[in-house]
mmCIF file of C-alpha atoms in Angstrom:
data_model
loop_
_atom_site.group_PDB
_atom_site.id
_atom_site.type_symbol
_atom_site.label_atom_id
_atom_site.label_comp_id
_atom_site.label_asym_id
_atom_site.label_seq_id
_atom_site.Cartn_x
_atom_site.Cartn_y
_atom_site.Cartn_z
ATOM 1 C CA MET A 68 8.931 38.205 -21.835
ATOM 2 C CA GLY A 69 7.266 35.359 -18.854
ATOM 3 C CA ASN A 70 4.423 34.332 -18.018
ATOM 4 C CA ALA A 71 3.887 35.642 -15.137
ATOM 5 C CA VAL A 72 1.405 34.679 -12.491
ATOM 6 C CA SER A 73 -0.985 36.687 -10.355
ATOM 7 C CA ALA A 74 -0.919 38.119 -7.192
ATOM 8 C CA ARG A 75 -3.155 35.608 -6.299
ATOM 9 C CA ALA A 76 -1.217 32.750 -7.718
ATOM 10 C CA THR A 77 -1.266 29.008 -5.717
ATOM 11 C CA ARG A 78 2.456 28.851 -4.020
ATOM 12 C CA LEU A 79 3.673 25.442 -2.998
ATOM 13 C CA ARG A 80 7.112 25.354 -0.785
ATOM 14 C CA LYS A 81 8.443 21.561 -0.208
ATOM 15 C CA ALA A 82 11.846 19.851 0.923
ATOM 16 C CA ILE A 83 13.170 15.866 0.963
ATOM 17 C CA THR A 84 15.975 15.037 1.528
ATOM 18 C CA VAL A 85 17.550 12.152 -0.737
ATOM 19 C CA ASN A 86 20.232 9.540 -0.253
ATOM 20 C CA ALA A 87 23.169 10.781 -3.025
ATOM 21 C CA PRO A 88 24.985 13.175 -3.947
ATOM 22 C CA VAL A 89 24.326 16.575 -4.717
ATOM 23 C CA ASP A 90 26.137 16.716 -8.124
ATOM 24 C CA GLU A 91 23.805 13.572 -9.252
ATOM 25 C CA ILE A 92 21.071 15.266 -7.811
ATOM 26 C CA TYR A 93 20.885 18.075 -9.888
ATOM 27 C CA ARG A 94 22.437 16.233 -13.071
ATOM 28 C CA PHE A 95 18.855 14.272 -12.501
ATOM 29 C CA TRP A 96 16.510 17.073 -12.774
ATOM 30 C CA HIS A 97 18.731 19.239 -14.791
ATOM 31 C CA GLY A 98 17.429 16.638 -17.614
ATOM 32 C CA LEU A 99 14.154 17.850 -18.181
ATOM 33 C CA THR A 100 13.242 14.687 -19.888
ATOM 34 C CA ASN A 101 13.469 12.742 -16.329
ATOM 35 C CA LEU A 102 11.041 14.405 -14.401
ATOM 36 C CA PRO A 103 8.043 12.647 -16.727
ATOM 37 C CA ARG A 104 9.577 9.545 -14.255
ATOM 38 C CA PHE A 105 8.785 10.982 -10.709
ATOM 39 C CA MET A 106 5.947 13.452 -11.602
ATOM 40 C CA ARG A 107 2.551 11.584 -11.688
ATOM 41 C CA HIS A 108 0.534 14.522 -13.536
ATOM 42 C CA VAL A 109 3.363 15.332 -16.562
ATOM 43 C CA GLU A 110 3.464 13.101 -19.311
ATOM 44 C CA SER A 111 6.175 14.774 -21.544
ATOM 45 C CA VAL A 112 8.558 16.827 -21.342
ATOM 46 C CA VAL A 113 10.160 18.046 -24.432
ATOM 47 C CA GLU A 114 13.538 20.112 -24.349
ATOM 48 C CA ILE A 115 13.539 22.460 -26.879
ATOM 49 C CA GLY A 116 17.002 24.367 -27.083
ATOM 50 C CA ALA A 117 17.808 27.399 -25.257
ATOM 51 C CA GLY A 118 16.804 26.238 -22.369
ATOM 52 C CA ARG A 119 13.108 25.951 -23.122
ATOM 53 C CA SER A 120 11.240 23.492 -22.391
ATOM 54 C CA HIS A 121 7.363 21.814 -23.805
ATOM 55 C CA TRP A 122 5.289 20.117 -20.964
ATOM 56 C CA ILE A 123 1.741 18.091 -21.264
ATOM 57 C CA ALA A 124 0.495 17.442 -18.053
ATOM 58 C CA GLU A 125 -2.162 15.936 -17.243
ATOM 59 C CA SER A 126 -5.537 17.919 -16.314
ATOM 60 C CA VAL A 127 -8.463 17.804 -14.541
ATOM 61 C CA ASP A 128 -11.051 15.074 -16.000
ATOM 62 C CA ASP A 129 -8.329 13.769 -17.146
ATOM 63 C CA HIS A 130 -8.020 16.852 -20.166
ATOM 64 C CA THR A 131 -3.787 18.060 -20.956
ATOM 65 C CA ILE A 132 -2.437 20.842 -20.236
ATOM 66 C CA GLU A 133 0.662 22.548 -22.355
ATOM 67 C CA TRP A 134 2.812 24.799 -21.613
ATOM 68 C CA ASP A 135 6.425 26.533 -22.636
ATOM 69 C CA ALA A 136 8.870 26.979 -19.771
ATOM 70 C CA VAL A 137 11.886 28.943 -19.908
ATOM 71 C CA VAL A 138 15.115 28.584 -17.518
ATOM 72 C CA THR A 139 16.215 31.607 -15.836
ATOM 73 C CA ASP A 140 18.422 30.443 -13.338
ATOM 74 C CA ASP A 141 20.074 27.826 -13.379
ATOM 75 C CA ARG A 142 23.793 27.018 -11.210
ATOM 76 C CA PRO A 143 25.103 23.724 -11.193
ATOM 77 C CA ASN A 144 24.997 21.749 -7.877
ATOM 78 C CA ALA A 145 22.851 24.511 -6.557
ATOM 79 C CA VAL A 146 19.364 25.879 -8.379
ATOM 80 C CA ILE A 147 17.419 25.188 -11.441
ATOM 81 C CA ALA A 148 14.897 28.020 -12.342
ATOM 82 C CA TRP A 149 12.063 29.128 -14.570
ATOM 83 C CA ARG A 150 8.544 30.419 -15.199
ATOM 84 C CA SER A 151 6.624 29.802 -18.616
ATOM 85 C CA VAL A 152 6.386 31.670 -21.406
ATOM 86 C CA GLU A 153 3.882 34.193 -22.473
ATOM 87 C CA GLY A 154 1.247 31.927 -24.256
ATOM 88 C CA SER A 155 1.346 29.722 -22.273
ATOM 89 C CA GLU A 156 -2.162 27.400 -21.138
ATOM 90 C CA ILE A 157 -1.126 27.879 -17.127
ATOM 91 C CA ALA A 158 1.441 30.530 -15.467
ATOM 92 C CA ASN A 159 4.142 29.132 -13.976
ATOM 93 C CA GLU A 160 7.711 29.722 -11.984
ATOM 94 C CA GLY A 161 9.727 27.607 -9.628
ATOM 95 C CA VAL A 162 12.901 26.996 -8.251
ATOM 96 C CA VAL A 163 14.469 24.085 -6.428
ATOM 97 C CA ARG A 164 17.475 24.303 -4.772
ATOM 98 C CA PHE A 165 19.878 21.317 -4.010
ATOM 99 C CA THR A 166 22.720 21.703 -0.719
ATOM 100 C CA ALA A 167 24.331 19.035 1.226
ATOM 101 C CA ALA A 168 22.834 17.711 4.501
ATOM 102 C CA PRO A 169 24.204 18.025 7.348
ATOM 103 C CA ALA A 170 26.757 14.782 8.337
ATOM 104 C CA GLY A 171 27.357 13.920 4.952
ATOM 105 C CA ARG A 172 23.159 12.358 4.772
ATOM 106 C CA GLY A 173 22.701 13.349 1.259
ATOM 107 C CA THR A 174 21.286 16.136 -0.312
ATOM 108 C CA GLU A 175 18.420 18.880 0.026
ATOM 109 C CA VAL A 176 15.944 18.881 -2.402
ATOM 110 C CA PHE A 177 13.746 22.171 -1.924
ATOM 111 C CA VAL A 178 11.199 22.794 -4.635
ATOM 112 C CA ASP A 179 9.327 26.660 -3.835
ATOM 113 C CA LEU A 180 7.081 26.603 -6.805
ATOM 114 C CA SER A 181 3.326 29.613 -8.010
ATOM 115 C CA TYR A 182 1.264 29.190 -10.430
ATOM 116 C CA ASP A 183 -2.147 30.128 -11.906
ATOM 117 C CA VAL A 184 -5.023 27.394 -11.180
ATOM 118 C CA PRO A 185 -6.535 26.895 -14.616
ATOM 119 C CA GLY A 186 -10.218 28.462 -13.424
ATOM 120 C CA GLY A 187 -9.203 30.196 -10.635
ATOM 121 C CA THR A 188 -10.222 29.909 -6.887
ATOM 122 C CA ILE A 189 -13.318 27.715 -8.415
ATOM 123 C CA GLY A 190 -11.684 25.497 -9.956
ATOM 124 C CA ALA A 191 -8.385 24.830 -7.047
ATOM 125 C CA ARG A 192 -11.705 23.717 -5.323
ATOM 126 C CA ALA A 193 -12.999 21.477 -7.934
ATOM 127 C CA ALA A 194 -9.789 20.439 -8.141
ATOM 128 C CA LYS A 195 -9.231 19.467 -4.569
ATOM 129 C CA LEU A 196 -13.356 17.839 -4.404
ATOM 130 C CA LEU A 197 -11.724 15.569 -7.197
ATOM 131 C CA GLY A 198 -8.645 14.316 -5.623
ATOM 132 C CA ASP A 199 -5.958 17.115 -7.461
ATOM 133 C CA ASP A 200 -4.776 17.734 -4.071
ATOM 134 C CA PRO A 201 -1.724 20.324 -5.490
ATOM 135 C CA ALA A 202 0.372 21.028 -2.594
ATOM 136 C CA ARG A 203 0.180 16.623 -1.924
ATOM 137 C CA GLN A 204 1.129 15.893 -5.044
ATOM 138 C CA VAL A 205 4.382 17.704 -5.308
ATOM 139 C CA SER A 206 5.304 15.674 -1.740
ATOM 140 C CA GLU A 207 4.158 12.599 -3.986
ATOM 141 C CA ASP A 208 6.499 13.796 -6.300
ATOM 142 C CA LEU A 209 9.255 14.548 -4.125
ATOM 143 C CA ARG A 210 8.118 10.791 -2.058
ATOM 144 C CA ALA A 211 9.070 8.879 -5.305
ATOM 145 C CA PHE A 212 11.880 10.809 -7.052
ATOM 146 C CA LYS A 213 13.798 9.947 -3.735
ATOM 147 C CA GLN A 214 12.721 6.224 -4.509
ATOM 148 C CA VAL A 215 14.157 6.540 -7.875
ATOM 149 C CA ILE A 216 16.950 7.826 -7.023
ATOM 150 C CA GLU A 217 18.021 5.934 -3.999
ATOM 151 C CA THR A 218 16.577 2.965 -6.082
ATOM 152 C CA GLY A 219 15.868 3.332 -9.492
ATOM 153 C CA GLU A 220 11.951 3.009 -9.301
ATOM 154 C CA VAL A 221 9.308 4.515 -8.001
ATOM 155 C CA LEU A 222 8.258 1.760 -5.522
ATOM 156 C CA VAL A 223 3.736 1.845 -5.756
ATOM 157 C CA SER A 224 2.054 -0.912 -3.854
ATOM 158 C CA ASP A 225 -2.136 -2.081 -5.143
#
């Protein structure tokens, strides 16, 4: 059984268009060990097997949080969905959808993510005060994903 998110979970929906074919984008995202290449706060993802993975991410105050997740839906070139498993430090679930962009402009990537913020509402406010705004992070991660796919690297400036 999954580690279900609560009715008061934080929900984020973001999208981006990437100039690459759907199969390439799906294949890259499906390789979960690729995700830390563009998800700035994710330190590592280890694929355990049978659709399960172990995640380590940076949290507020440079602490780390860990959880295990299981893929709940996987349709090639269309969708990958997951949820955290029972006993995870953070309850989360989400889905990433991949569709061909109009007029042959690449692929539209849609992310729908729900998670319970450690510390509840107070934890969410503290994270925003410390500069860890989850909506901004997801947007930045998607822009970094676009850069990795289109250029092979995340471009940063000082």
